[in-house]
C-alpha cells in the first residue's frame, strides 16, 4: 500500500475504532437508561393498581395482576412488600391491608427516588459518549482534510506551478528531493523528465552553435574562391584575353549571373544569426514568372547542350 493511502486508511481506521467504541458505550448506557425508565414506569403502574385496590370488584383478576408484577420485581425487599400486600388482600384483612399498602407505597417511593438519579446519570452518559463519538468523527475528518491538503493538494499545486514555469521557459527553480509517496513519485517523474529535457536542450544548443560556426567558416571559405571566379569571368568578358564569339560570351554571362547568385546566397548565410533571431527583413515585390523561367533555362543551357536534351518554355495566353 502506498504511503499516503496507508496514512489515510490508518486515520479512517482510528476514527472508526474511536467513534465505534464511544457509540458502543453510549448504546450500552442507553440500554441501562431504557431499563431504568421501564422499571420506573412499572413501579408507577403498580402503585396506581394498588391505589385502585378498594374500587376493584374482580378480586381474583387483581391478585393475578399483582402476582405477575411480583415475579418481575427486584430487589427482594420490593417483592416481599408486594407479597405481604397480596396476602393481606387475599385474606380480606382490611386493617392489615392498609398497613401493607402503606409499607408497599413507602418501598416504591424509595425505589423511585433511587431510580431517578440513575436515570439522570444514564442520560448524561448517553449524551457524553454520543458527543465524544461525534467529536472523534469531526476531528478525524478535519485531520484527513488537513493531511490531504498538505500532503496532496498543496504539493500538487506547487508541482503544477513548476510545470507551467517549465512550459513557459522559466527554469529558475531548484530540483528538490521528493518524499517517498504517491505525489513524490509524480514529482520524481517530472524532475527526471525536466532534467532530461534541459540536458537535451543543452546538447541542441551546442549543436546549434557548432552549426553556426560551421556555416560561418564554410561561407567565408566559399566566398573567397567565388570572388576569384567572378573576377576571372569579368576579365574574359572584357576581352582581356582576346575577342570571344557570341555563344561563348552568352555562356560566360550565364556563369557570371549564377556566380552573383551564389555570392548573394553566401552573404545571406553569413547573416544566419539575424535569420535565427527573426531580424532579417523579407523583401516582397512583384516579379514576372516568365523572367524567372527564362533565367532558369539560361542557367541550364550548358547542361542541356552537353547532354543533348533541349529545354523549351511555352507561354500560355
PDB file of N, CA and C in Angstrom, residues 166 186-201:
ATOM      1  N   UNK A 166       8.017  25.644 -16.351  1.00  0.00           N
ATOM      2  CA  UNK A 166       8.835  24.897 -17.310  1.00  0.00           C
ATOM      3  C   UNK A 166       8.266  25.042 -18.717  1.00  0.00           C
ATOM      4  N   UNK A 186       5.252  11.286  -8.568  1.00  0.00           N
ATOM      5  CA  UNK A 186       4.925  12.214  -9.654  1.00  0.00           C
ATOM      6  C   UNK A 186       5.992  13.300  -9.776  1.00  0.00           C
ATOM      7  N   UNK A 187       6.433  13.837  -8.639  1.00  0.00           N
ATOM      8  CA  UNK A 187       7.484  14.862  -8.663  1.00  0.00           C
ATOM      9  C   UNK A 187       8.793  14.290  -9.211  1.00  0.00           C
ATOM     10  N   UNK A 188       9.121  13.057  -8.825  1.00  0.00           N
ATOM     11  CA  UNK A 188      10.341  12.423  -9.332  1.00  0.00           C
ATOM     12  C   UNK A 188      10.276  12.246 -10.840  1.00  0.00           C
ATOM     13  N   UNK A 189       9.105  11.818 -11.326  1.00  0.00           N
ATOM     14  CA  UNK A 189       8.942  11.645 -12.774  1.00  0.00           C
ATOM     15  C   UNK A 189       9.109  12.968 -13.506  1.00  0.00           C
ATOM     16  N   UNK A 190       8.495  14.038 -12.950  1.00  0.00           N
ATOM     17  CA  UNK A 190       8.626  15.348 -13.599  1.00  0.00           C
ATOM     18  C   UNK A 190      10.063  15.848 -13.545  1.00  0.00           C
ATOM     19  N   UNK A 191      10.725  15.685 -12.383  1.00  0.00           N
ATOM     20  CA  UNK A 191      12.117  16.135 -12.268  1.00  0.00           C
ATOM     21  C   UNK A 191      13.015  15.407 -13.259  1.00  0.00           C
ATOM     22  N   UNK A 192      12.801  14.082 -13.383  1.00  0.00           N
ATOM     23  CA  UNK A 192      13.603  13.310 -14.335  1.00  0.00           C
ATOM     24  C   UNK A 192      13.361  13.791 -15.759  1.00  0.00           C
ATOM     25  N   UNK A 193      12.076  14.006 -16.087  1.00  0.00           N
ATOM     26  CA  UNK A 193      11.743  14.486 -17.430  1.00  0.00           C
ATOM     27  C   UNK A 193      12.335  15.873 -17.679  1.00  0.00           C
ATOM     28  N   UNK A 194      12.208  16.769 -16.676  1.00  0.00           N
ATOM     29  CA  UNK A 194      12.713  18.136 -16.848  1.00  0.00           C
ATOM     30  C   UNK A 194      14.231  18.143 -17.010  1.00  0.00           C
ATOM     31  N   UNK A 195      14.921  17.342 -16.192  1.00  0.00           N
ATOM     32  CA  UNK A 195      16.380  17.294 -16.305  1.00  0.00           C
ATOM     33  C   UNK A 195      16.815  16.732 -17.652  1.00  0.00           C
ATOM     34  N   UNK A 196      16.067  15.724 -18.130  1.00  0.00           N
ATOM     35  CA  UNK A 196      16.414  15.161 -19.438  1.00  0.00           C
ATOM     36  C   UNK A 196      16.169  16.178 -20.548  1.00  0.00           C
ATOM     37  N   UNK A 197      15.057  16.915 -20.441  1.00  0.00           N
ATOM     38  CA  UNK A 197      14.770  17.939 -21.456  1.00  0.00           C
ATOM     39  C   UNK A 197      15.835  19.029 -21.432  1.00  0.00           C
ATOM     40  N   UNK A 198      16.212  19.476 -20.215  1.00  0.00           N
ATOM     41  CA  UNK A 198      17.252  20.507 -20.119  1.00  0.00           C
ATOM     42  C   UNK A 198      18.581  20.008 -20.685  1.00  0.00           C
ATOM     43  N   UNK A 199      18.895  18.735 -20.411  1.00  0.00           N
ATOM     44  CA  UNK A 199      20.132  18.167 -20.965  1.00  0.00           C
ATOM     45  C   UNK A 199      20.069  18.133 -22.484  1.00  0.00           C
ATOM     46  N   UNK A 200      18.902  17.720 -23.022  1.00  0.00           N
ATOM     47  CA  UNK A 200      18.748  17.694 -24.485  1.00  0.00           C
ATOM     48  C   UNK A 200      18.822  19.098 -25.074  1.00  0.00           C
ATOM     49  N   UNK A 201      18.252  20.072 -24.336  1.00  0.00           N
ATOM     50  CA  UNK A 201      18.315  21.453 -24.822  1.00  0.00           C
ATOM     51  C   UNK A 201      19.756  21.947 -24.864  1.00  0.00           C
TER      52      UNK A 201
END
